[in-house]
Coordinates of C-alpha atoms and ligand atoms in Angstrom, one line a residue:
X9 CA 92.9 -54.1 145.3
X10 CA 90.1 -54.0 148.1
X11 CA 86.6 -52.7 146.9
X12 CA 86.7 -50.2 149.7
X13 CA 90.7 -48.7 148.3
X14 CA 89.1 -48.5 144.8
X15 CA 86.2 -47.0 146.3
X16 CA 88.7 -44.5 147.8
X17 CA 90.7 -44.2 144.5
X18 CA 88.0 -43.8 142.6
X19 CA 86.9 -40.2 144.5
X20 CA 90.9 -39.8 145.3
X21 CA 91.5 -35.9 146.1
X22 CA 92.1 -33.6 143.0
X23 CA 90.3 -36.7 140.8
X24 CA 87.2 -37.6 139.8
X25 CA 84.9 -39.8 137.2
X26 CA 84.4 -39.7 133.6
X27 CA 81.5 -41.1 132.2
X28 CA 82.0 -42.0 128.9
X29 CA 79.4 -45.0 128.8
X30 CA 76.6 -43.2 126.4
X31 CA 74.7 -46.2 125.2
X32 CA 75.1 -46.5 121.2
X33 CA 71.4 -44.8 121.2
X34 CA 72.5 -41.6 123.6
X35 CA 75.8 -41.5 121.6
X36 CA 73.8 -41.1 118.9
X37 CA 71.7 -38.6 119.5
X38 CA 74.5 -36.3 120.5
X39 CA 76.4 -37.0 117.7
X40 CA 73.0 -36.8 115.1
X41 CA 73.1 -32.4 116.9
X42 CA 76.5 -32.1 115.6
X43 CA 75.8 -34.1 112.4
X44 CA 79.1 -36.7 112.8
X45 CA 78.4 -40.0 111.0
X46 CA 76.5 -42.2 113.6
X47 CA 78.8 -45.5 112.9
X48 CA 80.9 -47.5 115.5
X49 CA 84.2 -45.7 114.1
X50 CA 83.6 -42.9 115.4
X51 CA 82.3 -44.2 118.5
X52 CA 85.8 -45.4 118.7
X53 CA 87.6 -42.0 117.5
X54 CA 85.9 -39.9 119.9
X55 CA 86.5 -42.5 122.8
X56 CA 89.8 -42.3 121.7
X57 CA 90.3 -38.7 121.6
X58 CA 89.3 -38.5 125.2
X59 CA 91.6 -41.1 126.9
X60 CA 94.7 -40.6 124.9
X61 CA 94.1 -36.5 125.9
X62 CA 97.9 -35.6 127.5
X63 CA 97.4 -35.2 131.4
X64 CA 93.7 -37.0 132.0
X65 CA 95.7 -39.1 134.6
X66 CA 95.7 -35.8 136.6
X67 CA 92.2 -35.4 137.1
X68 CA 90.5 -38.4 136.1
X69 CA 90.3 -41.7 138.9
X70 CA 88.2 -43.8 136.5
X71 CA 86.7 -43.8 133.2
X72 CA 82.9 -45.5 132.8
X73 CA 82.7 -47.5 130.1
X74 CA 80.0 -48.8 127.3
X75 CA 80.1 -52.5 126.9
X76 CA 81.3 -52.1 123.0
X77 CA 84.1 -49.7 123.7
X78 CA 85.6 -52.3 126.2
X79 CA 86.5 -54.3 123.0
X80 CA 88.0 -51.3 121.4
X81 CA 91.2 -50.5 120.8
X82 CA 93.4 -46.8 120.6
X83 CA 94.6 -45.4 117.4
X84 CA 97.9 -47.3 118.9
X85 CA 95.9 -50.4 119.0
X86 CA 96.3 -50.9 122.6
X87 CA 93.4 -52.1 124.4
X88 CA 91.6 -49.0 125.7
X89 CA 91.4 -51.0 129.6
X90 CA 95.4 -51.3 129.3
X91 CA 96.1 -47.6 128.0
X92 CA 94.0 -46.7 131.6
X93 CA 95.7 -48.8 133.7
X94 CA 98.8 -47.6 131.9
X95 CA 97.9 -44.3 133.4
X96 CA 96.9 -45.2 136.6
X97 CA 93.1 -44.8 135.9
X98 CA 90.6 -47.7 136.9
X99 CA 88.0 -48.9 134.1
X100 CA 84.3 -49.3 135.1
X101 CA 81.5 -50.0 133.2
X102 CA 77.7 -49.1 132.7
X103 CA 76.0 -52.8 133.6
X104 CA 72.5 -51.7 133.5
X105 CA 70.4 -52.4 130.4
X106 CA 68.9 -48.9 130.6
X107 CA 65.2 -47.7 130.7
X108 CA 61.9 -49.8 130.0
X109 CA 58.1 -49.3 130.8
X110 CA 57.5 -49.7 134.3
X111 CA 54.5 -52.5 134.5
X112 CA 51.6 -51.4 136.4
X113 CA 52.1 -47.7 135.4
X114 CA 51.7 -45.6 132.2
X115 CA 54.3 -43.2 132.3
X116 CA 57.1 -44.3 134.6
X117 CA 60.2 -46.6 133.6
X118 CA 62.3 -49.3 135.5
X119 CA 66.2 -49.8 135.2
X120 CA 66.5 -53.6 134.1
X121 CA 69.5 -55.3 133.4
X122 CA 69.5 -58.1 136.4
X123 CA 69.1 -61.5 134.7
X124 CA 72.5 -62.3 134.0
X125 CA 74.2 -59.6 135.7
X126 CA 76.7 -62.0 137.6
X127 CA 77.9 -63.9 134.9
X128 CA 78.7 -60.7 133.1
X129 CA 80.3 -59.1 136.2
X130 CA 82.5 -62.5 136.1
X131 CA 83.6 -61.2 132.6
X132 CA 84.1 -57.9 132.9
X133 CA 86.4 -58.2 136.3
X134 CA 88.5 -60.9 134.6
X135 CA 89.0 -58.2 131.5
X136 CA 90.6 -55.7 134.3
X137 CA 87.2 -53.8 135.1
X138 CA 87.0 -52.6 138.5
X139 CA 83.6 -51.1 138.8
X140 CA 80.2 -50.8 137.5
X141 CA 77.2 -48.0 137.0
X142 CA 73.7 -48.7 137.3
X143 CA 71.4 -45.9 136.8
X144 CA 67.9 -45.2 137.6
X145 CA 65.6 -42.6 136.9
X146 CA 62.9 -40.9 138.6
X147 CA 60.7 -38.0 136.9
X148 CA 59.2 -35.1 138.4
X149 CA 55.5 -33.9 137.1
X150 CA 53.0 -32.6 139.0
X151 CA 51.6 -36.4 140.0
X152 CA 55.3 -37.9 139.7
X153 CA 57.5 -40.0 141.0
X154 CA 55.1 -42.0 142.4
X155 CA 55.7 -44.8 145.2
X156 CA 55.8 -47.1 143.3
X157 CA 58.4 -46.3 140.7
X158 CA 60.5 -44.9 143.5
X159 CA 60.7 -48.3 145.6
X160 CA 61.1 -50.7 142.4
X161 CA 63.6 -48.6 141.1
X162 CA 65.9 -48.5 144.7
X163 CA 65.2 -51.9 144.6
X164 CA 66.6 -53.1 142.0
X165 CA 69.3 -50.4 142.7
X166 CA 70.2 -52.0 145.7
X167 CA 70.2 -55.7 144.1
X168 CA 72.7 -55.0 141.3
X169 CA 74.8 -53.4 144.1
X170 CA 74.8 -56.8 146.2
X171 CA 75.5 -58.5 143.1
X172 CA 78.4 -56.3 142.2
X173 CA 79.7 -56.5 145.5
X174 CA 79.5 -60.2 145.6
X175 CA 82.0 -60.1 142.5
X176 CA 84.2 -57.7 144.3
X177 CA 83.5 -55.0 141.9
X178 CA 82.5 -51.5 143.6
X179 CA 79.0 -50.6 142.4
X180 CA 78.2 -46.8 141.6
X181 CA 74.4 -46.2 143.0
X182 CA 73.0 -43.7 140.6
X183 CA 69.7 -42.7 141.9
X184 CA 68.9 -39.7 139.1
X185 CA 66.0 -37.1 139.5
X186 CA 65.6 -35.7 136.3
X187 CA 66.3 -31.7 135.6
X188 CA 63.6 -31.5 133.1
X189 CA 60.3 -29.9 134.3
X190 CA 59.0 -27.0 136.2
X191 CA 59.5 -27.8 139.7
X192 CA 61.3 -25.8 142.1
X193 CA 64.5 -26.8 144.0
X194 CA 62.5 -27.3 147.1
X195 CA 60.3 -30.1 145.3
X196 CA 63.4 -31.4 144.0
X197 CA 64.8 -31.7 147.7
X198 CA 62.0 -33.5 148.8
X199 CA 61.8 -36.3 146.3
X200 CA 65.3 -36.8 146.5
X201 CA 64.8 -37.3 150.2
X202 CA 62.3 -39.9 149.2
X203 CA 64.4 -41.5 147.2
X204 CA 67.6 -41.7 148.9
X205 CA 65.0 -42.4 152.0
X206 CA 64.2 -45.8 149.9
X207 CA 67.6 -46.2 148.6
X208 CA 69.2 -46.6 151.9
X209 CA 66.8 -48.9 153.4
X210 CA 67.4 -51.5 150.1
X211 CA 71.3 -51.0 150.1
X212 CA 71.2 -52.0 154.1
X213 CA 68.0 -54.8 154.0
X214 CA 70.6 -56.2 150.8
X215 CA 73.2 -56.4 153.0
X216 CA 75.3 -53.4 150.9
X217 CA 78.8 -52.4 152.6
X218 CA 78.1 -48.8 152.4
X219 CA 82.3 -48.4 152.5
X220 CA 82.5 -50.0 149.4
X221 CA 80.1 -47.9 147.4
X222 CA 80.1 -44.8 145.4
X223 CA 77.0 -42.7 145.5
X224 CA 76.4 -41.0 142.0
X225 CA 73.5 -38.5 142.9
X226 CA 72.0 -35.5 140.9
X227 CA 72.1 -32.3 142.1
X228 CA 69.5 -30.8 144.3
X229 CA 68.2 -28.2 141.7
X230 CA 65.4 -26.3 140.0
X231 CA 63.8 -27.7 137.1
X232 CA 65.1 -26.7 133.7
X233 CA 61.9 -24.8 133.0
X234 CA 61.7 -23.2 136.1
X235 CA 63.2 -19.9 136.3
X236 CA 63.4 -19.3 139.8
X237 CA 67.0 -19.7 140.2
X238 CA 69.1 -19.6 143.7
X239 CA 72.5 -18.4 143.7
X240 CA 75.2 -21.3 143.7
X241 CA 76.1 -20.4 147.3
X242 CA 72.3 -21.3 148.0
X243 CA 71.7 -24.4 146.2
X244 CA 75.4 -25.3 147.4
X245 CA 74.2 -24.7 151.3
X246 CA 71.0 -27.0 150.1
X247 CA 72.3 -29.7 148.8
X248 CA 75.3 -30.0 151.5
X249 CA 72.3 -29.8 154.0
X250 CA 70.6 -32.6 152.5
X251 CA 74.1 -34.8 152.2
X252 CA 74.4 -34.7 156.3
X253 CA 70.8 -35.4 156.8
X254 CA 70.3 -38.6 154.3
X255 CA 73.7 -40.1 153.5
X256 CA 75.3 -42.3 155.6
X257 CA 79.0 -41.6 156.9
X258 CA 80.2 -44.8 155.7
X259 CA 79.7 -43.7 152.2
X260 CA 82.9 -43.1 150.8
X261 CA 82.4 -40.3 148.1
X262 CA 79.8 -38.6 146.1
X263 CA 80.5 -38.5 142.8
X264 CA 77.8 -35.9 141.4
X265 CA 76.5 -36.4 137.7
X266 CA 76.3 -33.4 135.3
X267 CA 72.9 -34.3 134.0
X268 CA 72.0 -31.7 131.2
X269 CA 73.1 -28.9 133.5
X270 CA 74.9 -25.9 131.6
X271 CA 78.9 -26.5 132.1
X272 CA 79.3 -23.3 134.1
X273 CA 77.1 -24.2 136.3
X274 CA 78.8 -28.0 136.7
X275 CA 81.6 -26.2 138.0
X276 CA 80.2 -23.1 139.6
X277 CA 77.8 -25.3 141.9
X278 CA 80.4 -28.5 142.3
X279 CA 83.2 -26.1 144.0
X280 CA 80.2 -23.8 146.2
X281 CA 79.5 -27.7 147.5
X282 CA 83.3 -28.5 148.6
X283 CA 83.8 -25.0 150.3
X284 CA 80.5 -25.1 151.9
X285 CA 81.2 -28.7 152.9
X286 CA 84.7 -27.9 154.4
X287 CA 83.4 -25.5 156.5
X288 CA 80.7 -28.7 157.9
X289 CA 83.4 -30.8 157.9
X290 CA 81.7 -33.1 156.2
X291 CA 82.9 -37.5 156.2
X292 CA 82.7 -38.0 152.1
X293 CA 84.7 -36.8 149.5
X294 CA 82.7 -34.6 147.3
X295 CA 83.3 -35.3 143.8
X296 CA 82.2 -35.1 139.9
X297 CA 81.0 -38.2 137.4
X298 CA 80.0 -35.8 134.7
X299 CA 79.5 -37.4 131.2
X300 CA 78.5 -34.2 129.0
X301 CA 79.5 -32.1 131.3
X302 CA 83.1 -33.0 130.5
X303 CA 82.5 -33.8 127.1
X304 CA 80.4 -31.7 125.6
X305 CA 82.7 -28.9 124.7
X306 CA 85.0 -30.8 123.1
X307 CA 83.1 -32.7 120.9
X308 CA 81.5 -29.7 119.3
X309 CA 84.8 -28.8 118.3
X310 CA 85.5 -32.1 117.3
X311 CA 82.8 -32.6 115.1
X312 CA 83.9 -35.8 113.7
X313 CA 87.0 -34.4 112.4
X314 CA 90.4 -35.1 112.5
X315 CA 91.5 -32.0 111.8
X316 CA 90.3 -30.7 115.2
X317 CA 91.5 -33.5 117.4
X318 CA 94.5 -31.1 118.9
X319 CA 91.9 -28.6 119.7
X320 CA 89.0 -30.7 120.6
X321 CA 91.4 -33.1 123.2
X322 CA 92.8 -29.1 124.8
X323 CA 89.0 -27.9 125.4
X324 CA 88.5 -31.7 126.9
X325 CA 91.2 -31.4 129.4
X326 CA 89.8 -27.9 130.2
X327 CA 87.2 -29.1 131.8
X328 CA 88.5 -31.9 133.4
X329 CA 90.9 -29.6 135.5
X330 CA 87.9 -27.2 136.4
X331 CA 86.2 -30.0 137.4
X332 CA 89.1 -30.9 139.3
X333 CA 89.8 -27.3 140.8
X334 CA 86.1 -27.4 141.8
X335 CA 86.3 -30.7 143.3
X336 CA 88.6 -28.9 146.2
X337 CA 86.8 -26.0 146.4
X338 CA 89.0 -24.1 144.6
Ligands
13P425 P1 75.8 -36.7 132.6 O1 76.9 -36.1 133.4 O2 75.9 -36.3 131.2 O3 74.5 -36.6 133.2 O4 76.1 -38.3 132.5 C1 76.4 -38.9 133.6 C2 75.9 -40.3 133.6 O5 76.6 -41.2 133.8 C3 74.5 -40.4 133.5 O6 74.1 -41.8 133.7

C-alpha cells in the first residue's frame, strides 16, 4: 500500500489510533497506581486484552506499538502484527528513544532516537509495520519553551519523518505541549503556534510529503492547574481556528493525543472539534490517537486480573466507540 492510502486509512472515517506504545518505564508507572506486578507478562496480558477486545476493528485504524510487544504473541499465540492485520488494523510503532537532557539548557529535554533509525525502520517494515511515532515535548513555565528547545526538537521531528518516509513508512509528527502547569489556553495557543510555526518549516526544508503524514498534536488547552476553564464549544472554536491558520491542507488527518486530559473531556472536546470543523469545512480528517484516554478505564478494572478481563475488554471498547462517535461529531 501507498504511504499516502495508509495515511488515509489510518484517520479513515468512524476510526482512529490507539496508542498502546507506553515505554516499559510509562507502563510501569501506571501499572505501580493500580499495584499490578510490573513484569513483561503482564505487559503482554494487558496488550492482549486490548487487541483481542470483540469489535476494535470498528473503531480502531492502527494500533502504536512498543518495540517489545512487537515480539509478542496473543493468548492464541498468534503474533500480535498478524491478529491486526487479521482485522484489518495497520501496526505502527513508537521509534523514538524518548526524553533526554537537552545540552546547552538545564531544564529542557530533546527526543533522540536518530542514529540507527533507518536500519531499524528496515526491520520493522519487513515484520509488517506500516508506521511510526516520534514524539517530542515542549513545556510551558513562566520562562519556557524556549527557542532553542522548540527548534532542536522540530528538527529532529522533521528528520526522523524524512527518514521514515524514505522507508515508505508513514511518520506520525507528535509535536506535544505539555497540560501540566498554570498557563492559560491563550498561552497555550501561542506556543503551539510557535511550534507548529517551526515544525512546518523543518518538515518542508526536509523535503517531507505533507500527504503522507499524520499530524499527532495536543490539544489547545488550559493548563491542568489553571482553573479558568472555557466551555468545550470554546476551546473547540480555538483550536479549529488555529488548525486553518497553521496546518497545511496537504496534511491528511489530525490524529489528536489524549495527554493526561480527563476522559470526558477526550470526548466532550474531540466531537465539539468535528462539528465545529464541519461547519468550516475544513480539508483534514479530524481524529483521536489517545493512549490513556482509551485505556485508562479499562485497566482499572482490569487490575492485573483475570477475573475481570470480560469486564475490563467491555469498558475498553466503550471508549473506543465514543471516541469514534466523537470523531464524526456525533
Ligand atoms: P496519551 O493519549 O495518553 O497522551 O498518549 C498518546 C501518546 O501516544 C503520547 O505519546
Amino acid at each position: 500500500m501507498s504511504m499516502k492510502k495508509i495515511a488515509k486509512k489510518l484517520v479513515s472515517k468512524q476510526r482512529g489510533i490507539l496508542a498502546a506504545d507506553e515505554s516499559n518505564t510509562t507502563i510501569s508507572k501506571r501499572f505501580k497506581e493500580l499495584s499490578i506486578n510490573l513484569n513483561e507478562e503482564n505487559r503482554r496480558s494487558w496488550r492482549n486484552l486490548l487487541l483481542t477486545s470483540k469489535g476494535i476493528e470498528e473503531f480502531i485504524s492502527g494500533v502504536i506499538f512498543y518495540d517489545e510487544t512487537i515480539h509478542q504473541n496473543s493468548d492464541n499465540n498468534q503474533s500480535f502484527i498478524n491478529l491486526l492485520s487479521s482485522k484489518n488494523i495497520l501496526s505502527g510503532i513508537k521509534v523514538d528513544k524518548s526524553l533526554h537532557k537537552l545540552a546547552g539548557s538545564n531544564q529542557e529535554n530533546i527526543t533522540e532516537g536518530l542514529d540507527g533509525l533507518s536500519e531499524r525502520l528496515i526491520i520493522y517494515k519487513d515484520m509488517g509495520l506500516s508506521f511510526a511515532k516520534w514524539r517530542a515535548l515542549i513545556v510551558i513555565t513562566d520562562e519556557l519553551p524556549s527557542d532553542y528547545c522548540i527548534s532542536v526538537n522540530a528538527h529532529a521531528l522533521a528528520r526522523y519523518a524524512a527518514i521514515c518516509q524514505e522507508q515508505s513508512i508513514v511518520p506520525i509528527v507528535e509535536p506535544e505541549v505539555y497540560i501540566e502547569g498554570k498557563h492559560s489556553i491563550y498561552k497555550s495557543k501561542e506556543v503551539n503556534e510557535k511550534v507548529f510555526k517551526k515544525v512546518f518549516t523543518e518538515l518542508i526544508e526536509q523535503n517531507v510529503d505533507l500527504e503522507s503524514i499524520i499530524l499527532k498534536p495536543s490539544m489547545i488547552i488550559q493548563g491542568d492547574k489553571n482553573a479558568d476553564i472555557l466551555s468545550a464549544e470554546k476551546i473547540a472554536e480555538i483550536n479549529v481556528e488555529f488548525l486553518l491558520s497553521n496546518v497545511p491542507f496537504q496534511v491528511p488527518g489530525i490524529a489528536y493525543l489524549s495527554g493526561g486530559m480527563s476522559d470526558d473531556d477526550s470526548i466532550s472536546i474531540l466531537r465539539n472539534i468535528n462539528q465545529y470543523a464541519k461547519e468550516k469545512e475544513t480539508p483534514w480528517e479530524i481524529t483521536f490517537s489517545y493512549g490513556r484516554g482509551l485505556q485508562s478505564a479499562a485497566m482499572h478494572e482490569w487490575r492485573g486480573n483475570n477475573e475481570n478481563i470480560i469486564p475490563a475488554q467491555k469498558i475498553f471498547i466503550e471508549r473506543c466507540k465514543q471516541a469514534s462517535m466523537a470523531r464524526q461529531g456525533l
